[in-house]
Amino acid sequence: AAAAWPHLMSVLPSAHCAGFALPGSMDMSLFRAVDAAATAEQGFAFKSSLIRPWLNSALFEMMLPLMDGVANGTDPAGPKLVQWSAHDTTIMPLLAALQLDLYPTVWPVFGAHLAIELWEQAGGGFGVRLVYNGSPLALACTAAGGLCPWGAFRALLAAAAPSGWRE
């Protein structure tokens, strides 16, 4: 039976990072080839305008009200930290939805993480900063100082999720 890419790309890197031998006759050359093929296939799907909007709609539906409440002042005492746990196959389409062209060149490393930070700016208003595996990412709307204005970031998320997606 054929194995699905997400399953292979969860098992192989995890085993390798934990010091386990690669299965059977697989060597690092074959491992890199499997990684490249999986990344290309998944990356194509995540960049598809037909598929991508449906992949993050539920996440955006949860994120936006929390961030809106703080940024718009309707819930200034809103949560200071919200954490969601996800898989590589969640992070990849999320970055694609944010129009970050990281894929299909690289599959997220084992333990990859993305922080979406809402900052209150000294001159008023709010900005958003993305940090992927400890390194800041620049969005198309990122201005000097490394922040994307809240309104521009919100519009980016809203445009990435179709209205009425639950119907």
mmCIF file of C-alpha atoms in Angstrom:
data_model
loop_
_atom_site.group_PDB
_atom_site.id
_atom_site.type_symbol
_atom_site.label_atom_id
_atom_site.label_comp_id
_atom_site.label_asym_id
_atom_site.label_seq_id
_atom_site.Cartn_x
_atom_site.Cartn_y
_atom_site.Cartn_z
ATOM 1 C CA ALA A 1 0.000 0.000 0.000
ATOM 2 C CA ALA A 2 1.180 3.509 -0.762
ATOM 3 C CA ALA A 3 2.032 5.728 2.198
ATOM 4 C CA ALA A 4 0.674 9.253 2.357
ATOM 5 C CA TRP A 5 3.250 12.081 2.256
ATOM 6 C CA PRO A 6 2.191 13.634 5.559
ATOM 7 C CA HIS A 7 2.622 10.282 7.287
ATOM 8 C CA LEU A 8 6.052 9.684 5.748
ATOM 9 C CA MET A 9 7.166 13.212 6.523
ATOM 10 C CA SER A 10 6.107 12.797 10.152
ATOM 11 C CA VAL A 11 7.707 9.415 10.719
ATOM 12 C CA LEU A 12 11.003 9.740 8.829
ATOM 13 C CA PRO A 13 12.279 13.071 10.226
ATOM 14 C CA SER A 14 11.075 12.172 13.729
ATOM 15 C CA ALA A 15 12.925 8.864 13.666
ATOM 16 C CA HIS A 16 16.029 10.465 12.173
ATOM 17 C CA CYS A 17 16.050 13.298 14.778
ATOM 18 C CA ALA A 18 15.690 10.729 17.567
ATOM 19 C CA GLY A 19 18.770 8.878 16.303
ATOM 20 C CA PHE A 20 16.952 5.875 14.858
ATOM 21 C CA ALA A 21 18.269 4.334 11.658
ATOM 22 C CA LEU A 22 16.381 5.085 8.475
ATOM 23 C CA PRO A 23 14.254 2.103 7.407
ATOM 24 C CA GLY A 24 15.491 -0.661 5.121
ATOM 25 C CA SER A 25 17.862 0.421 2.408
ATOM 26 C CA MET A 26 17.009 4.113 2.747
ATOM 27 C CA ASP A 27 20.070 6.329 2.953
ATOM 28 C CA MET A 28 20.279 10.112 3.301
ATOM 29 C CA SER A 29 20.241 10.562 -0.473
ATOM 30 C CA LEU A 30 16.927 8.704 -0.775
ATOM 31 C CA PHE A 31 15.618 10.496 2.329
ATOM 32 C CA ARG A 32 16.360 13.880 0.671
ATOM 33 C CA ALA A 33 14.646 12.717 -2.536
ATOM 34 C CA VAL A 34 11.530 11.654 -0.596
ATOM 35 C CA ASP A 35 11.582 14.986 1.258
ATOM 36 C CA ALA A 36 11.836 16.926 -2.030
ATOM 37 C CA ALA A 37 8.997 14.950 -3.642
ATOM 38 C CA ALA A 38 6.724 15.297 -0.606
ATOM 39 C CA THR A 39 7.455 18.994 -0.294
ATOM 40 C CA ALA A 40 6.731 19.617 -3.984
ATOM 41 C CA GLU A 41 3.427 17.724 -3.881
ATOM 42 C CA GLN A 42 2.193 19.242 -0.637
ATOM 43 C CA GLY A 43 3.480 22.698 -1.565
ATOM 44 C CA PHE A 44 1.519 22.588 -4.815
ATOM 45 C CA ALA A 45 -1.688 21.795 -2.926
ATOM 46 C CA PHE A 46 -1.065 24.501 -0.338
ATOM 47 C CA LYS A 47 -0.506 27.127 -3.020
ATOM 48 C CA SER A 48 -3.593 26.120 -5.006
ATOM 49 C CA SER A 49 -6.203 28.865 -4.982
ATOM 50 C CA LEU A 50 -8.851 26.120 -4.965
ATOM 51 C CA ILE A 51 -7.490 24.265 -1.914
ATOM 52 C CA ARG A 52 -5.614 26.803 0.217
ATOM 53 C CA PRO A 53 -8.601 28.889 1.380
ATOM 54 C CA TRP A 54 -10.237 25.886 3.020
ATOM 55 C CA LEU A 55 -7.187 24.766 4.985
ATOM 56 C CA ASN A 56 -7.030 27.533 7.588
ATOM 57 C CA SER A 57 -10.569 28.862 7.802
ATOM 58 C CA ALA A 58 -11.265 27.334 11.229
ATOM 59 C CA LEU A 59 -7.970 28.630 12.643
ATOM 60 C CA PHE A 60 -8.570 32.141 11.304
ATOM 61 C CA GLU A 61 -12.115 32.033 12.687
ATOM 62 C CA MET A 62 -10.655 31.429 16.169
ATOM 63 C CA MET A 63 -7.704 33.841 15.857
ATOM 64 C CA LEU A 64 -9.381 36.939 14.471
ATOM 65 C CA PRO A 65 -11.882 37.631 17.285
ATOM 66 C CA LEU A 66 -9.164 37.283 19.928
ATOM 67 C CA MET A 67 -6.789 39.636 18.135
ATOM 68 C CA ASP A 68 -9.634 41.985 17.131
ATOM 69 C CA GLY A 69 -10.756 42.316 20.746
ATOM 70 C CA VAL A 70 -7.355 43.582 21.829
ATOM 71 C CA ALA A 71 -6.547 45.669 18.735
ATOM 72 C CA ASN A 72 -9.974 47.330 18.509
ATOM 73 C CA GLY A 73 -10.304 47.901 22.252
ATOM 74 C CA THR A 74 -13.462 45.803 22.679
ATOM 75 C CA ASP A 75 -11.564 43.339 24.893
ATOM 76 C CA PRO A 76 -8.424 45.171 26.069
ATOM 77 C CA ALA A 77 -8.009 42.635 28.883
ATOM 78 C CA GLY A 78 -8.105 39.798 26.356
ATOM 79 C CA PRO A 79 -5.673 36.917 26.595
ATOM 80 C CA LYS A 80 -1.995 37.827 26.594
ATOM 81 C CA LEU A 81 -1.010 34.425 25.219
ATOM 82 C CA VAL A 82 -2.925 31.914 23.148
ATOM 83 C CA GLN A 83 -1.290 28.706 22.003
ATOM 84 C CA TRP A 84 -2.428 26.189 19.438
ATOM 85 C CA SER A 85 -0.668 22.962 18.670
ATOM 86 C CA ALA A 86 -0.350 22.021 15.039
ATOM 87 C CA HIS A 87 1.454 19.795 12.610
ATOM 88 C CA ASP A 88 3.727 20.531 9.684
ATOM 89 C CA THR A 89 0.707 20.122 7.418
ATOM 90 C CA THR A 90 -0.962 22.982 9.324
ATOM 91 C CA ILE A 91 2.059 25.283 9.319
ATOM 92 C CA MET A 92 2.687 24.894 5.579
ATOM 93 C CA PRO A 93 -0.758 26.099 4.422
ATOM 94 C CA LEU A 94 -0.800 28.805 7.087
ATOM 95 C CA LEU A 95 2.430 30.282 5.716
ATOM 96 C CA ALA A 96 1.075 29.920 2.169
ATOM 97 C CA ALA A 97 -2.156 31.702 3.188
ATOM 98 C CA LEU A 98 -0.034 34.549 4.543
ATOM 99 C CA GLN A 99 1.561 34.737 1.081
ATOM 100 C CA LEU A 100 4.962 33.688 2.356
ATOM 101 C CA ASP A 101 6.747 31.863 -0.420
ATOM 102 C CA LEU A 102 8.646 29.352 1.735
ATOM 103 C CA TYR A 103 7.102 26.334 0.025
ATOM 104 C CA PRO A 104 7.439 24.151 -1.928
ATOM 105 C CA THR A 105 11.153 24.513 -1.245
ATOM 106 C CA VAL A 106 11.338 23.268 2.358
ATOM 107 C CA TRP A 107 9.194 20.997 4.526
ATOM 108 C CA PRO A 108 8.923 22.359 8.074
ATOM 109 C CA VAL A 109 11.626 20.918 10.294
ATOM 110 C CA PHE A 110 10.663 18.606 13.127
ATOM 111 C CA GLY A 111 9.394 20.825 15.949
ATOM 112 C CA ALA A 112 8.787 23.832 13.663
ATOM 113 C CA HIS A 113 6.883 26.667 15.281
ATOM 114 C CA LEU A 114 5.282 29.924 14.229
ATOM 115 C CA ALA A 115 4.567 32.812 16.592
ATOM 116 C CA ILE A 116 2.048 35.440 15.543
ATOM 117 C CA GLU A 117 2.610 38.410 17.841
ATOM 118 C CA LEU A 118 0.275 41.380 18.258
ATOM 119 C CA TRP A 119 2.251 44.438 19.382
ATOM 120 C CA GLU A 120 0.901 47.713 20.724
ATOM 121 C CA GLN A 121 2.861 50.477 19.010
ATOM 122 C CA ALA A 122 4.245 53.478 20.886
ATOM 123 C CA GLY A 123 2.569 55.952 18.515
ATOM 124 C CA GLY A 124 -0.796 54.185 18.789
ATOM 125 C CA GLY A 125 -2.331 51.292 16.953
ATOM 126 C CA PHE A 126 -1.203 47.706 16.714
ATOM 127 C CA GLY A 127 1.127 45.740 14.494
ATOM 128 C CA VAL A 128 1.751 42.055 13.866
ATOM 129 C CA ARG A 129 5.080 40.274 13.775
ATOM 130 C CA LEU A 130 5.615 36.685 12.624
ATOM 131 C CA VAL A 131 8.494 34.624 13.971
ATOM 132 C CA TYR A 132 9.157 31.255 12.329
ATOM 133 C CA ASN A 133 11.580 28.948 14.145
ATOM 134 C CA GLY A 134 13.082 31.925 15.959
ATOM 135 C CA SER A 135 13.541 34.137 12.877
ATOM 136 C CA PRO A 136 11.262 37.066 12.017
ATOM 137 C CA LEU A 137 9.372 36.773 8.727
ATOM 138 C CA ALA A 138 8.530 39.766 6.579
ATOM 139 C CA LEU A 139 5.024 39.897 5.152
ATOM 140 C CA ALA A 140 4.199 42.026 2.133
ATOM 141 C CA CYS A 141 2.667 44.535 4.583
ATOM 142 C CA THR A 142 5.654 44.593 6.954
ATOM 143 C CA ALA A 143 6.837 48.151 7.518
ATOM 144 C CA ALA A 144 9.936 49.626 9.117
ATOM 145 C CA GLY A 145 10.337 48.208 12.589
ATOM 146 C CA GLY A 146 9.290 44.745 11.438
ATOM 147 C CA LEU A 147 5.565 45.075 12.092
ATOM 148 C CA CYS A 148 2.670 44.680 9.689
ATOM 149 C CA PRO A 149 -0.109 47.155 10.567
ATOM 150 C CA TRP A 150 -3.019 45.340 12.242
ATOM 151 C CA GLY A 151 -5.556 46.369 9.578
ATOM 152 C CA ALA A 152 -3.371 45.061 6.759
ATOM 153 C CA PHE A 153 -2.713 41.774 8.573
ATOM 154 C CA ARG A 154 -6.398 41.359 9.369
ATOM 155 C CA ALA A 155 -7.288 41.944 5.715
ATOM 156 C CA LEU A 156 -4.715 39.326 4.680
ATOM 157 C CA LEU A 157 -6.292 36.716 6.977
ATOM 158 C CA ALA A 158 -9.831 37.650 5.975
ATOM 159 C CA ALA A 159 -8.940 37.350 2.280
ATOM 160 C CA ALA A 160 -7.352 33.938 2.859
ATOM 161 C CA ALA A 161 -10.518 32.370 4.313
ATOM 162 C CA PRO A 162 -13.706 32.199 2.253
ATOM 163 C CA SER A 163 -16.884 33.509 3.835
ATOM 164 C CA GLY A 164 -19.484 30.844 4.442
ATOM 165 C CA TRP A 165 -16.871 28.090 4.464
ATOM 166 C CA ARG A 166 -18.907 26.048 6.974
ATOM 167 C CA GLU A 167 -21.940 25.848 4.674
#
